[in-house]
Amino acid sequence: MPAVSGVSFEIGDEEFVAIVGPSGCGKSTILNMIGGLVAPTAGAIEIDGRPVSGVPANVGYVFQKDTVFPWRSVRRNIALGLEYRGIRGEAQARRVAAAVSMAGLEGFEDAFPATLSGGMRQRVALVRTLVVEPEILLMDEPFGALDLHTKLDLHAELLRLWGERRQTVVFITHDLSEAITLADRIVVMTRRPGRIKMVYDVKLPRPRDVIRLRETDEYLRAYGEIWHVLGEEFAREKAR
Ligand SMILES: Nc1ncnc2c1ncn2[C@@H]1O[C@H](COP(=O)(O)OP(=O)(O)OP(=O)(O)O)[C@@H](O)[C@H]1O
Ligand SMILES: [Mg+2]
């Protein structure tokens, strides 16, 4: 089954791009191709002008599923990517401690995931990826299962971190408000096989106040315009 077809777009260095589209339109597939987990059957994915083959070294991935390891403590979950990269001892401990504090999880270092809330687990997954300082950050509905309040906290945190470190981010979401809050550009996809239906430039200035920005004219305009296009796809999906 063709998951995506005729999709072509470029993402600039340090740009924050969100992808939205109906379920099953191929968003995760695109991310998996960028991250070298799936090879395209046709066409090519390039990073810095070179075709992706295998998992690129400078890519961090926050998966759609909760992928925190239940048998590892918070500290050991966060240390995972550093272990892979051979960063141990004092250097590892320092970076893990910074990540724990970034995630607001001080005091939970030795806790196991089963004893954390969903939002706390998601923060572990997020900082576990950030702690290795990837240049490219692939995020597949990382906050999908969270309540609005926790989500807004994490949006603010992500924007702050991104403001400091400036990774290139590809962020998949079903939540249009989330996409507008975070992204420079929003790619809207059609239903399967996914094609690009619209690319929207978000003109909200930065730094962004994740709560107040929802009251601005640009937010409302962006929401209205994108919703119109996305709504057509949802309606077509229903009509099938
Ligand atoms: N491993 C696989 N084997 C076969 N088909 C797959 C596989 N993974 C995905 N697909 C198909 O590819 C299509 C796109 O899947 P994908 O996971 O990329 O969608 P998505 O846009 O991320 O959806 P969602 O919003 O529900 O996460 C789906 O319709 C699915 O049927
Ligand atoms: Mg998906």
PDB file of C-alpha atoms and ligand atoms in Angstrom:
ATOM      1  CA  MET A   1       0.000   0.000   0.000  1.00  0.00           C
ATOM      2  CA  PRO A   2       1.480   3.371  -0.972  1.00  0.00           C
ATOM      3  CA  ALA A   3       1.643   5.376   2.248  1.00  0.00           C
ATOM      4  CA  VAL A   4       2.832   8.646   0.717  1.00  0.00           C
ATOM      5  CA  SER A   5       3.043   9.696  -2.891  1.00  0.00           C
ATOM      6  CA  GLY A   6       4.547  12.638  -4.750  1.00  0.00           C
ATOM      7  CA  VAL A   7       5.577  14.364  -1.546  1.00  0.00           C
ATOM      8  CA  SER A   8       8.387  16.883  -1.851  1.00  0.00           C
ATOM      9  CA  PHE A   9       9.471  19.599   0.519  1.00  0.00           C
ATOM     10  CA  GLU A  10      12.556  21.183   1.975  1.00  0.00           C
ATOM     11  CA  ILE A  11      13.240  22.082   5.557  1.00  0.00           C
ATOM     12  CA  GLY A  12      15.719  24.826   6.322  1.00  0.00           C
ATOM     13  CA  ASP A  13      18.509  24.622   8.857  1.00  0.00           C
ATOM     14  CA  GLU A  14      17.166  25.425  12.346  1.00  0.00           C
ATOM     15  CA  GLU A  15      13.631  25.628  11.039  1.00  0.00           C
ATOM     16  CA  PHE A  16      10.667  24.307  13.034  1.00  0.00           C
ATOM     17  CA  VAL A  17       8.254  22.534  10.696  1.00  0.00           C
ATOM     18  CA  ALA A  18       5.010  20.877  11.756  1.00  0.00           C
ATOM     19  CA  ILE A  19       3.180  18.262   9.702  1.00  0.00           C
ATOM     20  CA  VAL A  20      -0.562  17.811  10.128  1.00  0.00           C
ATOM     21  CA  GLY A  21      -2.962  15.535   8.275  1.00  0.00           C
ATOM     22  CA  PRO A  22      -5.587  12.816   8.731  1.00  0.00           C
ATOM     23  CA  SER A  23      -4.696   9.557  10.476  1.00  0.00           C
ATOM     24  CA  GLY A  24      -2.977   7.122   8.134  1.00  0.00           C
ATOM     25  CA  CYS A  25      -1.880   9.783   5.626  1.00  0.00           C
ATOM     26  CA  GLY A  26       1.788   8.848   6.030  1.00  0.00           C
ATOM     27  CA  LYS A  27       3.143  11.323   8.559  1.00  0.00           C
ATOM     28  CA  SER A  28       5.028   8.755  10.638  1.00  0.00           C
ATOM     29  CA  THR A  29       6.236   7.128   7.429  1.00  0.00           C
ATOM     30  CA  ILE A  30       7.800  10.420   6.311  1.00  0.00           C
ATOM     31  CA  LEU A  31       9.467  10.859   9.679  1.00  0.00           C
ATOM     32  CA  ASN A  32      10.752   7.278   9.622  1.00  0.00           C
ATOM     33  CA  MET A  33      12.262   7.909   6.190  1.00  0.00           C
ATOM     34  CA  ILE A  34      13.998  11.086   7.382  1.00  0.00           C
ATOM     35  CA  GLY A  35      15.278   9.183  10.426  1.00  0.00           C
ATOM     36  CA  GLY A  36      16.586   6.354   8.252  1.00  0.00           C
ATOM     37  CA  LEU A  37      14.278   3.733   9.795  1.00  0.00           C
ATOM     38  CA  VAL A  38      12.400   3.097   6.543  1.00  0.00           C
ATOM     39  CA  ALA A  39      13.822   3.382   3.021  1.00  0.00           C
ATOM     40  CA  PRO A  40      11.617   5.061   0.409  1.00  0.00           C
ATOM     41  CA  THR A  41      10.600   2.718  -2.446  1.00  0.00           C
ATOM     42  CA  ALA A  42      11.007   5.656  -4.831  1.00  0.00           C
ATOM     43  CA  GLY A  43      12.506   9.121  -4.556  1.00  0.00           C
ATOM     44  CA  ALA A  44      15.081  10.244  -2.048  1.00  0.00           C
ATOM     45  CA  ILE A  45      15.523  11.896   1.311  1.00  0.00           C
ATOM     46  CA  GLU A  46      18.591  14.078   1.673  1.00  0.00           C
ATOM     47  CA  ILE A  47      20.167  15.687   4.705  1.00  0.00           C
ATOM     48  CA  ASP A  48      22.781  18.351   3.981  1.00  0.00           C
ATOM     49  CA  GLY A  49      22.656  17.271   0.340  1.00  0.00           C
ATOM     50  CA  ARG A  50      23.498  13.633   1.051  1.00  0.00           C
ATOM     51  CA  PRO A  51      20.994  10.796   0.706  1.00  0.00           C
ATOM     52  CA  VAL A  52      19.940   9.237   4.002  1.00  0.00           C
ATOM     53  CA  SER A  53      21.090   5.664   4.371  1.00  0.00           C
ATOM     54  CA  GLY A  54      20.767   4.157   7.799  1.00  0.00           C
ATOM     55  CA  VAL A  55      20.136   6.187  10.921  1.00  0.00           C
ATOM     56  CA  PRO A  56      21.929   9.563  10.690  1.00  0.00           C
ATOM     57  CA  ALA A  57      24.203  10.348  13.635  1.00  0.00           C
ATOM     58  CA  ASN A  58      22.851  13.828  14.246  1.00  0.00           C
ATOM     59  CA  VAL A  59      19.163  12.879  14.468  1.00  0.00           C
ATOM     60  CA  GLY A  60      17.091  12.540  17.634  1.00  0.00           C
ATOM     61  CA  TYR A  61      13.678  10.855  17.533  1.00  0.00           C
ATOM     62  CA  VAL A  62      10.768  11.162  19.946  1.00  0.00           C
ATOM     63  CA  PHE A  63       8.380   8.384  18.937  1.00  0.00           C
ATOM     64  CA  GLN A  64       4.590   8.388  18.712  1.00  0.00           C
ATOM     65  CA  LYS A  65       4.386   5.588  21.264  1.00  0.00           C
ATOM     66  CA  ASP A  66       5.525   6.007  24.842  1.00  0.00           C
ATOM     67  CA  THR A  67       8.968   4.459  24.504  1.00  0.00           C
ATOM     68  CA  VAL A  68      10.356   4.939  27.973  1.00  0.00           C
ATOM     69  CA  PHE A  69      11.831   1.646  29.161  1.00  0.00           C
ATOM     70  CA  PRO A  70       9.838   0.364  32.156  1.00  0.00           C
ATOM     71  CA  TRP A  71      12.779  -1.521  33.658  1.00  0.00           C
ATOM     72  CA  ARG A  72      15.039   1.512  33.769  1.00  0.00           C
ATOM     73  CA  SER A  73      14.818   4.335  36.290  1.00  0.00           C
ATOM     74  CA  VAL A  74      14.340   7.932  35.126  1.00  0.00           C
ATOM     75  CA  ARG A  75      18.074   8.505  35.402  1.00  0.00           C
ATOM     76  CA  ARG A  76      18.960   5.373  33.449  1.00  0.00           C
ATOM     77  CA  ASN A  77      16.340   6.085  30.776  1.00  0.00           C
ATOM     78  CA  ILE A  78      17.772   9.548  30.211  1.00  0.00           C
ATOM     79  CA  ALA A  79      21.319   8.168  30.138  1.00  0.00           C
ATOM     80  CA  LEU A  80      20.488   5.685  27.378  1.00  0.00           C
ATOM     81  CA  GLY A  81      21.471   7.792  24.352  1.00  0.00           C
ATOM     82  CA  LEU A  82      24.636   8.938  26.100  1.00  0.00           C
ATOM     83  CA  GLU A  83      25.558   5.304  26.830  1.00  0.00           C
ATOM     84  CA  TYR A  84      25.145   4.453  23.147  1.00  0.00           C
ATOM     85  CA  ARG A  85      27.515   7.269  22.296  1.00  0.00           C
ATOM     86  CA  GLY A  86      30.094   6.104  24.819  1.00  0.00           C
ATOM     87  CA  ILE A  87      29.587   9.040  27.181  1.00  0.00           C
ATOM     88  CA  ARG A  88      30.028   7.659  30.694  1.00  0.00           C
ATOM     89  CA  GLY A  89      31.063   8.542  34.221  1.00  0.00           C
ATOM     90  CA  GLU A  90      31.217  12.142  35.331  1.00  0.00           C
ATOM     91  CA  ALA A  91      30.318  13.618  31.929  1.00  0.00           C
ATOM     92  CA  GLN A  92      27.241  11.407  31.702  1.00  0.00           C
ATOM     93  CA  ALA A  93      26.143  12.179  35.252  1.00  0.00           C
ATOM     94  CA  ARG A  94      26.452  15.920  34.649  1.00  0.00           C
ATOM     95  CA  ARG A  95      24.377  15.868  31.476  1.00  0.00           C
ATOM     96  CA  VAL A  96      21.735  13.599  32.991  1.00  0.00           C
ATOM     97  CA  ALA A  97      21.431  15.892  36.004  1.00  0.00           C
ATOM     98  CA  ALA A  98      20.951  18.895  33.716  1.00  0.00           C
ATOM     99  CA  ALA A  99      18.301  16.971  31.752  1.00  0.00           C
ATOM    100  CA  VAL A 100      16.475  15.921  34.918  1.00  0.00           C
ATOM    101  CA  SER A 101      16.300  19.526  36.010  1.00  0.00           C
ATOM    102  CA  MET A 102      15.206  20.627  32.524  1.00  0.00           C
ATOM    103  CA  ALA A 103      12.335  18.142  32.758  1.00  0.00           C
ATOM    104  CA  GLY A 104      11.442  19.276  36.270  1.00  0.00           C
ATOM    105  CA  LEU A 105      11.949  15.746  37.558  1.00  0.00           C
ATOM    106  CA  GLU A 106      14.297  16.432  40.453  1.00  0.00           C
ATOM    107  CA  GLY A 107      13.634  13.915  43.204  1.00  0.00           C
ATOM    108  CA  PHE A 108      12.378  11.312  40.701  1.00  0.00           C
ATOM    109  CA  GLU A 109      15.794  10.240  39.406  1.00  0.00           C
ATOM    110  CA  ASP A 110      15.466   6.744  40.836  1.00  0.00           C
ATOM    111  CA  ALA A 111      11.753   6.321  40.132  1.00  0.00           C
ATOM    112  CA  PHE A 112      10.585   3.766  37.581  1.00  0.00           C
ATOM    113  CA  PRO A 113       8.212   4.779  34.762  1.00  0.00           C
ATOM    114  CA  ALA A 114       5.272   2.835  36.205  1.00  0.00           C
ATOM    115  CA  THR A 115       5.262   5.215  39.161  1.00  0.00           C
ATOM    116  CA  LEU A 116       5.191   8.379  37.012  1.00  0.00           C
ATOM    117  CA  SER A 117       2.272  10.201  35.391  1.00  0.00           C
ATOM    118  CA  GLY A 118       1.887  10.136  31.597  1.00  0.00           C
ATOM    119  CA  GLY A 119       3.157  13.694  31.359  1.00  0.00           C
ATOM    120  CA  MET A 120       6.226  12.889  33.441  1.00  0.00           C
ATOM    121  CA  ARG A 121       6.995   9.848  31.267  1.00  0.00           C
ATOM    122  CA  GLN A 122       6.682  11.987  28.162  1.00  0.00           C
ATOM    123  CA  ARG A 123       9.096  14.514  29.647  1.00  0.00           C
ATOM    124  CA  VAL A 124      11.568  11.701  30.288  1.00  0.00           C
ATOM    125  CA  ALA A 125      11.263  10.641  26.634  1.00  0.00           C
ATOM    126  CA  LEU A 126      11.741  14.249  25.511  1.00  0.00           C
ATOM    127  CA  VAL A 127      14.854  15.037  27.538  1.00  0.00           C
ATOM    128  CA  ARG A 128      16.292  11.594  26.824  1.00  0.00           C
ATOM    129  CA  THR A 129      16.349  12.684  23.175  1.00  0.00           C
ATOM    130  CA  LEU A 130      17.482  16.260  23.855  1.00  0.00           C
ATOM    131  CA  VAL A 131      20.325  15.256  26.172  1.00  0.00           C
ATOM    132  CA  VAL A 132      22.394  13.948  23.256  1.00  0.00           C
ATOM    133  CA  GLU A 133      22.005  17.368  21.588  1.00  0.00           C
ATOM    134  CA  PRO A 134      20.813  16.241  18.149  1.00  0.00           C
ATOM    135  CA  GLU A 135      20.987  18.774  15.324  1.00  0.00           C
ATOM    136  CA  ILE A 136      17.788  17.401  13.846  1.00  0.00           C
ATOM    137  CA  LEU A 137      14.863  16.604  16.080  1.00  0.00           C
ATOM    138  CA  LEU A 138      12.097  14.332  14.783  1.00  0.00           C
ATOM    139  CA  MET A 139       9.004  14.341  16.969  1.00  0.00           C
ATOM    140  CA  ASP A 140       5.970  12.166  16.261  1.00  0.00           C
ATOM    141  CA  GLU A 141       2.960  13.387  18.236  1.00  0.00           C
ATOM    142  CA  PRO A 142       5.123  13.589  21.354  1.00  0.00           C
ATOM    143  CA  PHE A 143       2.436  15.300  23.429  1.00  0.00           C
ATOM    144  CA  GLY A 144      -0.566  13.583  21.844  1.00  0.00           C
ATOM    145  CA  ALA A 145      -1.803  11.824  24.955  1.00  0.00           C
ATOM    146  CA  LEU A 146      -1.451  14.726  27.380  1.00  0.00           C
ATOM    147  CA  ASP A 147      -3.951  17.100  28.930  1.00  0.00           C
ATOM    148  CA  LEU A 148      -3.950  20.696  27.724  1.00  0.00           C
ATOM    149  CA  HIS A 149      -2.265  22.128  30.785  1.00  0.00           C
ATOM    150  CA  THR A 150       0.674  19.699  30.699  1.00  0.00           C
ATOM    151  CA  LYS A 151       0.885  20.208  26.951  1.00  0.00           C
ATOM    152  CA  LEU A 152       1.148  23.984  27.294  1.00  0.00           C
ATOM    153  CA  ASP A 153       3.918  23.563  29.858  1.00  0.00           C
ATOM    154  CA  LEU A 154       5.838  21.322  27.499  1.00  0.00           C
ATOM    155  CA  HIS A 155       5.247  23.680  24.568  1.00  0.00           C
ATOM    156  CA  ALA A 156       6.770  26.528  26.555  1.00  0.00           C
ATOM    157  CA  GLU A 157       9.662  24.298  27.583  1.00  0.00           C
ATOM    158  CA  LEU A 158      10.284  23.047  24.059  1.00  0.00           C
ATOM    159  CA  LEU A 159      10.189  26.589  22.645  1.00  0.00           C
ATOM    160  CA  ARG A 160      12.620  27.765  25.301  1.00  0.00           C
ATOM    161  CA  LEU A 161      15.033  24.910  24.591  1.00  0.00           C
ATOM    162  CA  TRP A 162      14.723  25.345  20.865  1.00  0.00           C
ATOM    163  CA  GLY A 163      15.372  29.079  21.274  1.00  0.00           C
ATOM    164  CA  GLU A 164      18.639  28.240  23.025  1.00  0.00           C
ATOM    165  CA  ARG A 165      19.878  25.328  20.947  1.00  0.00           C
ATOM    166  CA  ARG A 166      18.117  25.825  17.608  1.00  0.00           C
ATOM    167  CA  GLN A 167      17.756  22.330  16.257  1.00  0.00           C
ATOM    168  CA  THR A 168      16.006  21.664  12.981  1.00  0.00           C
ATOM    169  CA  VAL A 169      12.660  20.236  14.091  1.00  0.00           C
ATOM    170  CA  VAL A 170      10.081  18.139  12.268  1.00  0.00           C
ATOM    171  CA  PHE A 171       7.052  17.855  14.515  1.00  0.00           C
ATOM    172  CA  ILE A 172       4.003  15.737  13.728  1.00  0.00           C
ATOM    173  CA  THR A 173       0.723  16.477  15.424  1.00  0.00           C
ATOM    174  CA  HIS A 174      -3.046  16.164  15.137  1.00  0.00           C
ATOM    175  CA  ASP A 175      -3.425  19.286  17.198  1.00  0.00           C
ATOM    176  CA  LEU A 176      -3.608  22.349  15.004  1.00  0.00           C
ATOM    177  CA  SER A 177      -3.219  24.721  17.959  1.00  0.00           C
ATOM    178  CA  GLU A 178      -0.020  22.923  18.873  1.00  0.00           C
ATOM    179  CA  ALA A 179       1.318  23.224  15.324  1.00  0.00           C
ATOM    180  CA  ILE A 180       0.591  26.966  15.199  1.00  0.00           C
ATOM    181  CA  THR A 181       2.061  27.529  18.654  1.00  0.00           C
ATOM    182  CA  LEU A 182       5.354  25.864  17.822  1.00  0.00           C
ATOM    183  CA  ALA A 183       6.121  25.959  14.116  1.00  0.00           C
ATOM    184  CA  ASP A 184       7.570  28.359  11.576  1.00  0.00           C
ATOM    185  CA  ARG A 185       5.828  26.452   8.808  1.00  0.00           C
ATOM    186  CA  ILE A 186       2.974  23.947   8.771  1.00  0.00           C
ATOM    187  CA  VAL A 187       2.716  21.266   6.090  1.00  0.00           C
ATOM    188  CA  VAL A 188      -0.872  20.099   5.641  1.00  0.00           C
ATOM    189  CA  MET A 189      -1.280  16.659   4.065  1.00  0.00           C
ATOM    190  CA  THR A 190      -4.178  14.995   2.289  1.00  0.00           C
ATOM    191  CA  ARG A 191      -5.579  11.633   3.303  1.00  0.00           C
ATOM    192  CA  ARG A 192      -3.802   8.471   2.118  1.00  0.00           C
ATOM    193  CA  PRO A 193      -1.822   8.259  -0.054  1.00  0.00           C
ATOM    194  CA  GLY A 194      -0.603  11.457   1.522  1.00  0.00           C
ATOM    195  CA  ARG A 195       0.267  14.416  -0.633  1.00  0.00           C
ATOM    196  CA  ILE A 196       0.978  17.986   0.397  1.00  0.00           C
ATOM    197  CA  LYS A 197      -2.136  20.088   0.266  1.00  0.00           C
ATOM    198  CA  MET A 198      -0.916  23.327   1.734  1.00  0.00           C
ATOM    199  CA  VAL A 199       2.144  24.872   3.333  1.00  0.00           C
ATOM    200  CA  TYR A 200       1.343  27.638   5.788  1.00  0.00           C
ATOM    201  CA  ASP A 201       3.852  30.197   7.062  1.00  0.00           C
ATOM    202  CA  VAL A 202       3.150  31.034  10.690  1.00  0.00           C
ATOM    203  CA  LYS A 203       3.911  34.711  11.147  1.00  0.00           C
ATOM    204  CA  LEU A 204       3.666  34.811  14.927  1.00  0.00           C
ATOM    205  CA  PRO A 205       6.736  36.566  16.339  1.00  0.00           C
ATOM    206  CA  ARG A 206       9.119  34.835  18.741  1.00  0.00           C
ATOM    207  CA  PRO A 207       9.584  34.388  21.616  1.00  0.00           C
ATOM    208  CA  ARG A 208       6.003  33.140  21.854  1.00  0.00           C
ATOM    209  CA  ASP A 209       3.773  33.157  24.886  1.00  0.00           C
ATOM    210  CA  VAL A 210       2.004  29.805  24.532  1.00  0.00           C
ATOM    211  CA  ILE A 211      -1.089  31.043  26.356  1.00  0.00           C
ATOM    212  CA  ARG A 212      -1.477  34.612  25.115  1.00  0.00           C
ATOM    213  CA  LEU A 213      -0.690  33.828  21.490  1.00  0.00           C
ATOM    214  CA  ARG A 214      -4.013  31.998  21.216  1.00  0.00           C
ATOM    215  CA  GLU A 215      -5.735  35.352  21.549  1.00  0.00           C
ATOM    216  CA  THR A 216      -3.874  37.008  18.678  1.00  0.00           C
ATOM    217  CA  ASP A 217      -5.319  37.750  15.240  1.00  0.00           C
ATOM    218  CA  GLU A 218      -2.548  35.824  13.478  1.00  0.00           C
ATOM    219  CA  TYR A 219      -3.309  32.710  15.514  1.00  0.00           C
ATOM    220  CA  LEU A 220      -7.009  32.933  14.710  1.00  0.00           C
ATOM    221  CA  ARG A 221      -6.293  33.578  11.042  1.00  0.00           C
ATOM    222  CA  ALA A 222      -3.883  30.640  10.831  1.00  0.00           C
ATOM    223  CA  TYR A 223      -6.320  28.360  12.613  1.00  0.00           C
ATOM    224  CA  GLY A 224      -9.181  29.381  10.337  1.00  0.00           C
ATOM    225  CA  GLU A 225      -7.249  28.978   7.096  1.00  0.00           C
ATOM    226  CA  ILE A 226      -5.642  25.655   7.943  1.00  0.00           C
ATOM    227  CA  TRP A 227      -8.781  24.247   9.503  1.00  0.00           C
ATOM    228  CA  HIS A 228     -10.694  24.996   6.322  1.00  0.00           C
ATOM    229  CA  VAL A 229      -8.242  22.894   4.303  1.00  0.00           C
ATOM    230  CA  LEU A 230      -7.827  20.139   6.886  1.00  0.00           C
ATOM    231  CA  GLY A 231     -11.582  19.980   7.437  1.00  0.00           C
ATOM    232  CA  GLU A 232     -12.053  19.154   3.738  1.00  0.00           C
ATOM    233  CA  GLU A 233      -9.781  16.150   4.168  1.00  0.00           C
ATOM    234  CA  PHE A 234     -11.593  14.957   7.283  1.00  0.00           C
ATOM    235  CA  ALA A 235     -14.925  15.332   5.487  1.00  0.00           C
ATOM    236  CA  ARG A 236     -13.652  13.343   2.505  1.00  0.00           C
ATOM    237  CA  GLU A 237     -12.334  10.628   4.792  1.00  0.00           C
ATOM    238  CA  LYS A 238     -15.790  10.352   6.381  1.00  0.00           C
ATOM    239  CA  ALA A 239     -17.553  10.277   3.016  1.00  0.00           C
ATOM    240  CA  ARG A 240     -15.604   7.235   1.829  1.00  0.00           C
TER     241      ARG A 240
HETATM  242  N1  LIG B   1       4.805  -1.311   8.714  1.00  0.00           N
HETATM  243  C1  LIG B   1       3.824  -1.111   7.846  1.00  0.00           C
HETATM  244  N2  LIG B   1       3.462  -2.065   6.961  1.00  0.00           N
HETATM  245  C2  LIG B   1       2.480  -1.829   6.074  1.00  0.00           C
HETATM  246  N3  LIG B   1       1.800  -0.711   5.981  1.00  0.00           N
HETATM  247  C3  LIG B   1       2.085   0.261   6.839  1.00  0.00           C
HETATM  248  C4  LIG B   1       3.111   0.126   7.804  1.00  0.00           C
HETATM  249  N4  LIG B   1       3.183   1.274   8.511  1.00  0.00           N
HETATM  250  C5  LIG B   1       2.244   2.082   8.000  1.00  0.00           C
HETATM  251  N5  LIG B   1       1.586   1.480   6.998  1.00  0.00           N
HETATM  252  C6  LIG B   1       0.520   2.079   6.165  1.00  0.00           C
HETATM  253  O1  LIG B   1       0.956   3.323   5.722  1.00  0.00           O
HETATM  254  C7  LIG B   1      -0.031   4.306   5.925  1.00  0.00           C
HETATM  255  C8  LIG B   1       0.594   5.499   6.584  1.00  0.00           C
HETATM  256  O2  LIG B   1       0.942   5.157   7.944  1.00  0.00           O
HETATM  257  P1  LIG B   1       1.574   6.203   8.924  1.00  0.00           P
HETATM  258  O3  LIG B   1       1.851   5.500  10.187  1.00  0.00           O
HETATM  259  O4  LIG B   1       2.690   6.901   8.253  1.00  0.00           O
HETATM  260  O5  LIG B   1       0.351   7.225   9.111  1.00  0.00           O
HETATM  261  P2  LIG B   1       0.225   8.493  10.053  1.00  0.00           P
HETATM  262  O6  LIG B   1      -0.103   9.642   9.173  1.00  0.00           O
HETATM  263  O7  LIG B   1       1.393   8.606  10.930  1.00  0.00           O
HETATM  264  O8  LIG B   1      -1.079   8.118  10.905  1.00  0.00           O
HETATM  265  P3  LIG B   1      -1.446   8.478  12.424  1.00  0.00           P
HETATM  266  O9  LIG B   1      -1.855   9.912  12.396  1.00  0.00           O
HETATM  267  O10 LIG B   1      -2.601   7.587  12.705  1.00  0.00           O
HETATM  268  O11 LIG B   1      -0.246   8.192  13.260  1.00  0.00           O
HETATM  269  C9  LIG B   1      -1.121   3.683   6.781  1.00  0.00           C
HETATM  270  O12 LIG B   1      -2.317   3.785   6.086  1.00  0.00           O
HETATM  271  C10 LIG B   1      -0.740   2.250   6.975  1.00  0.00           C
HETATM  272  O13 LIG B   1      -1.735   1.430   6.464  1.00  0.00           O
HETATM  273 MG    MG B   2       1.688   8.401  12.956  1.00  0.00          MG
END
